[in-house]
Amino acid sequence: MKRPFDIYKIPYRISLEKELYEEKEEEKGYTVKKVGNLRKIEVEKEKIIEKEKVKTIPPVFLSSEQEAIDLESVGLKIVGNIFDRVKFLKQRIEELTEAIEERKLMNKKFNEEIEREIAELERILPSISNKEELREFKLNLMMLRMERRKENTNFWKDLVSLKKQLRELIEEYEVESKISKILGDGNGRIQNF
């Protein structure tokens, strides 16, 4: 009797030349019937055939020439990717540092603008005699102060998020650069072991 996993012998590859699917049948269900008043219970097995396509992978045996893997070329690809990753991480760290500085400048600029508007309103406020206009100016002053608080809160949230990303990237960069130093001489060349 053929067991289901006999076809999976290592090494195996997917061959597209043969039919990759075989049909699988399953039996399901039972019905129970009572016949008349006699309390006779009859169990009848109902056969339901369900066809399902199951993907099979036929074994392909490798020759001894194919079994030999050129580890040096694989190693060059891996190390090349590590050095590329280190360069990429360094660029991302620089970009995030610039983004943090830009956000600081934006916050400073927004706060200066809001402070200018507040100072302007406070300068005009004592000269207003109409109660309706005075109320409107005080409301505008309050809105500007609220906007300043909101900007400072958003600045803080953005800064925390950017610094968190920066810390994570610096950690990754340190790990990847240590690995690249172990595998290479720092110039992108593999050391011979």
Tab-separated table of C-alpha atoms in Angstrom:
chain	number	residue	atom	x	y	z
A	1	MET	CA	0.000	0.000	0.000
A	2	LYS	CA	1.318	3.405	-0.937
A	3	ARG	CA	1.480	5.882	1.933
A	4	PRO	CA	0.545	9.509	1.264
A	5	PHE	CA	3.997	10.943	1.910
A	6	ASP	CA	5.965	8.398	-0.159
A	7	ILE	CA	6.131	10.844	-3.041
A	8	TYR	CA	7.905	13.503	-0.941
A	9	LYS	CA	11.473	12.368	-0.979
A	10	ILE	CA	14.157	14.955	-0.425
A	11	PRO	CA	15.338	16.640	-2.568
A	12	TYR	CA	12.228	17.354	-4.592
A	13	ARG	CA	11.320	19.984	-7.105
A	14	ILE	CA	8.103	20.996	-8.759
A	15	SER	CA	7.878	19.606	-12.256
A	16	LEU	CA	5.453	21.351	-14.558
A	17	GLU	CA	5.585	18.641	-17.211
A	18	LYS	CA	3.282	16.179	-15.428
A	19	GLU	CA	-0.184	16.669	-14.042
A	20	LEU	CA	0.366	18.301	-10.662
A	21	TYR	CA	-3.069	17.555	-9.336
A	22	GLU	CA	-4.735	14.317	-8.399
A	23	GLU	CA	-8.293	13.781	-7.293
A	24	LYS	CA	-9.097	12.926	-3.707
A	25	GLU	CA	-12.323	11.247	-2.625
A	26	GLU	CA	-13.953	11.549	0.778
A	27	GLU	CA	-16.912	9.821	2.357
A	28	LYS	CA	-19.168	11.941	4.516
A	29	GLY	CA	-22.330	11.723	6.533
A	30	TYR	CA	-24.823	9.285	7.990
A	31	THR	CA	-28.614	9.384	8.181
A	32	VAL	CA	-30.684	7.915	10.976
A	33	LYS	CA	-34.302	6.899	10.249
A	34	LYS	CA	-37.132	5.762	12.495
A	35	VAL	CA	-39.461	3.304	10.833
A	36	GLY	CA	-43.092	3.573	11.977
A	37	ASN	CA	-44.123	3.199	15.624
A	38	LEU	CA	-41.815	0.257	16.207
A	39	ARG	CA	-38.948	2.389	17.321
A	40	LYS	CA	-36.733	0.576	14.925
A	41	ILE	CA	-33.690	2.664	14.209
A	42	GLU	CA	-32.039	2.056	10.916
A	43	VAL	CA	-28.666	3.564	10.163
A	44	GLU	CA	-28.046	4.050	6.525
A	45	LYS	CA	-24.632	5.078	5.326
A	46	GLU	CA	-24.842	7.670	2.631
A	47	LYS	CA	-21.845	7.903	0.361
A	48	ILE	CA	-20.966	11.351	-0.842
A	49	ILE	CA	-18.007	11.604	-3.124
A	50	GLU	CA	-16.278	14.916	-3.005
A	51	LYS	CA	-13.605	15.527	-5.573
A	52	GLU	CA	-10.853	17.843	-4.572
A	53	LYS	CA	-7.729	18.711	-6.465
A	54	VAL	CA	-4.617	18.185	-4.376
A	55	LYS	CA	-1.293	19.479	-5.574
A	56	THR	CA	1.416	16.850	-5.648
A	57	ILE	CA	5.097	17.428	-6.096
A	58	PRO	CA	6.843	14.603	-7.921
A	59	PRO	CA	10.409	13.880	-6.766
A	60	VAL	CA	13.282	14.887	-9.001
A	61	PHE	CA	16.620	13.446	-8.012
A	62	LEU	CA	19.621	15.692	-8.410
A	63	SER	CA	22.843	14.538	-9.935
A	64	SER	CA	26.039	14.853	-7.936
A	65	GLU	CA	27.046	17.873	-10.059
A	66	GLN	CA	23.850	19.689	-9.154
A	67	GLU	CA	24.276	18.874	-5.459
A	68	ALA	CA	27.500	20.843	-5.252
A	69	ILE	CA	26.554	24.440	-4.426
A	70	ASP	CA	28.977	27.219	-5.076
A	71	LEU	CA	29.029	28.614	-1.542
A	72	GLU	CA	31.463	31.367	-2.394
A	73	SER	CA	29.071	32.968	-4.894
A	74	VAL	CA	26.215	32.684	-2.391
A	75	GLY	CA	28.451	34.230	0.271
A	76	LEU	CA	29.358	37.113	-2.040
A	77	LYS	CA	25.666	37.846	-2.619
A	78	ILE	CA	24.892	37.774	1.107
A	79	VAL	CA	27.848	39.957	2.071
A	80	GLY	CA	27.101	42.330	-0.797
A	81	ASN	CA	23.556	42.644	0.505
A	82	ILE	CA	24.830	43.317	4.039
A	83	PHE	CA	27.143	46.100	2.831
A	84	ASP	CA	24.275	47.565	0.790
A	85	ARG	CA	22.029	47.357	3.850
A	86	VAL	CA	24.611	49.214	5.972
A	87	LYS	CA	24.784	52.009	3.379
A	88	PHE	CA	20.992	52.163	3.169
A	89	LEU	CA	20.617	52.334	6.963
A	90	LYS	CA	23.208	55.104	7.147
A	91	GLN	CA	21.271	57.111	4.543
A	92	ARG	CA	17.994	56.575	6.416
A	93	ILE	CA	19.606	57.744	9.675
A	94	GLU	CA	20.803	60.915	7.954
A	95	GLU	CA	17.331	61.491	6.454
A	96	LEU	CA	15.637	61.075	9.833
A	97	THR	CA	18.121	63.424	11.491
A	98	GLU	CA	17.352	66.025	8.817
A	99	ALA	CA	13.597	65.456	9.287
A	100	ILE	CA	13.949	66.065	13.035
A	101	GLU	CA	15.825	69.311	12.416
A	102	GLU	CA	13.238	70.438	9.823
A	103	ARG	CA	10.402	69.727	12.266
A	104	LYS	CA	12.185	71.764	14.946
A	105	LEU	CA	12.531	74.670	12.514
A	106	MET	CA	8.862	74.392	11.525
A	107	ASN	CA	7.808	74.464	15.180
A	108	LYS	CA	9.986	77.502	15.843
A	109	LYS	CA	8.557	79.279	12.787
A	110	PHE	CA	4.934	78.457	13.724
A	111	ASN	CA	5.450	79.598	17.315
A	112	GLU	CA	7.078	82.863	16.211
A	113	GLU	CA	4.186	83.545	13.840
A	114	ILE	CA	1.583	82.812	16.514
A	115	GLU	CA	3.486	84.955	19.057
A	116	ARG	CA	3.556	87.844	16.569
A	117	GLU	CA	-0.214	87.608	16.077
A	118	ILE	CA	-0.804	87.403	19.845
A	119	ALA	CA	1.421	90.457	20.441
A	120	GLU	CA	-0.459	92.361	17.723
A	121	LEU	CA	-3.836	91.551	19.308
A	122	GLU	CA	-2.582	92.430	22.815
A	123	ARG	CA	-1.272	95.764	21.488
A	124	ILE	CA	-4.656	96.617	19.914
A	125	LEU	CA	-6.772	95.261	22.789
A	126	PRO	CA	-6.503	98.272	25.213
A	127	SER	CA	-7.634	100.722	22.522
A	128	ILE	CA	-10.942	98.890	21.858
A	129	SER	CA	-13.953	100.433	23.590
A	130	ASN	CA	-16.796	98.528	21.919
A	131	LYS	CA	-17.700	95.512	24.074
A	132	GLU	CA	-18.626	93.369	21.053
A	133	GLU	CA	-15.264	93.991	19.370
A	134	LEU	CA	-13.456	93.487	22.682
A	135	ARG	CA	-15.131	90.099	23.129
A	136	GLU	CA	-14.214	89.138	19.549
A	137	PHE	CA	-10.566	90.160	20.030
A	138	LYS	CA	-10.318	88.229	23.307
A	139	LEU	CA	-11.816	85.189	21.572
A	140	ASN	CA	-9.238	85.488	18.771
A	141	LEU	CA	-6.493	85.813	21.377
A	142	MET	CA	-7.720	82.698	23.149
A	143	MET	CA	-7.885	80.782	19.832
A	144	LEU	CA	-4.293	81.751	19.000
A	145	ARG	CA	-3.061	80.569	22.397
A	146	MET	CA	-4.961	77.307	21.905
A	147	GLU	CA	-3.404	76.928	18.448
A	148	ARG	CA	0.052	77.464	19.982
A	149	ARG	CA	-0.581	74.710	22.552
A	150	LYS	CA	-1.865	72.391	19.822
A	151	GLU	CA	1.211	73.040	17.662
A	152	ASN	CA	3.535	72.352	20.595
A	153	THR	CA	1.682	69.105	21.360
A	154	ASN	CA	1.877	67.987	17.707
A	155	PHE	CA	5.554	68.934	17.644
A	156	TRP	CA	6.188	66.809	20.717
A	157	LYS	CA	4.311	63.817	19.223
A	158	ASP	CA	6.178	64.113	15.915
A	159	LEU	CA	9.514	64.450	17.672
A	160	VAL	CA	8.886	61.390	19.858
A	161	SER	CA	7.905	59.331	16.804
A	162	LEU	CA	10.900	60.458	14.741
A	163	LYS	CA	13.343	59.861	17.598
A	164	LYS	CA	11.916	56.377	18.157
A	165	GLN	CA	12.417	55.548	14.468
A	166	LEU	CA	15.919	57.001	14.651
A	167	ARG	CA	16.840	54.854	17.680
A	168	GLU	CA	15.572	51.713	15.920
A	169	LEU	CA	17.556	52.541	12.780
A	170	ILE	CA	20.702	53.254	14.791
A	171	GLU	CA	20.368	49.876	16.540
A	172	GLU	CA	19.918	48.104	13.190
A	173	TYR	CA	22.844	50.038	11.741
A	174	GLU	CA	25.127	49.041	14.621
A	175	VAL	CA	24.190	45.357	14.297
A	176	GLU	CA	24.562	45.311	10.506
A	177	SER	CA	27.866	47.211	10.612
A	178	LYS	CA	29.264	44.740	13.184
A	179	ILE	CA	28.235	41.842	10.946
A	180	SER	CA	29.781	43.511	7.905
A	181	LYS	CA	33.028	44.102	9.829
A	182	ILE	CA	33.114	40.439	10.811
A	183	LEU	CA	32.489	39.263	7.247
A	184	GLY	CA	34.536	41.882	5.461
A	185	ASP	CA	37.525	44.102	5.963
A	186	GLY	CA	35.364	47.232	6.028
A	187	ASN	CA	35.955	47.980	2.341
A	188	GLY	CA	33.330	45.605	1.040
A	189	ARG	CA	35.758	42.739	0.461
A	190	ILE	CA	35.260	39.314	1.973
A	191	GLN	CA	37.940	38.095	4.327
A	192	ASN	CA	39.373	34.678	3.582
A	193	PHE	CA	38.833	32.316	6.484
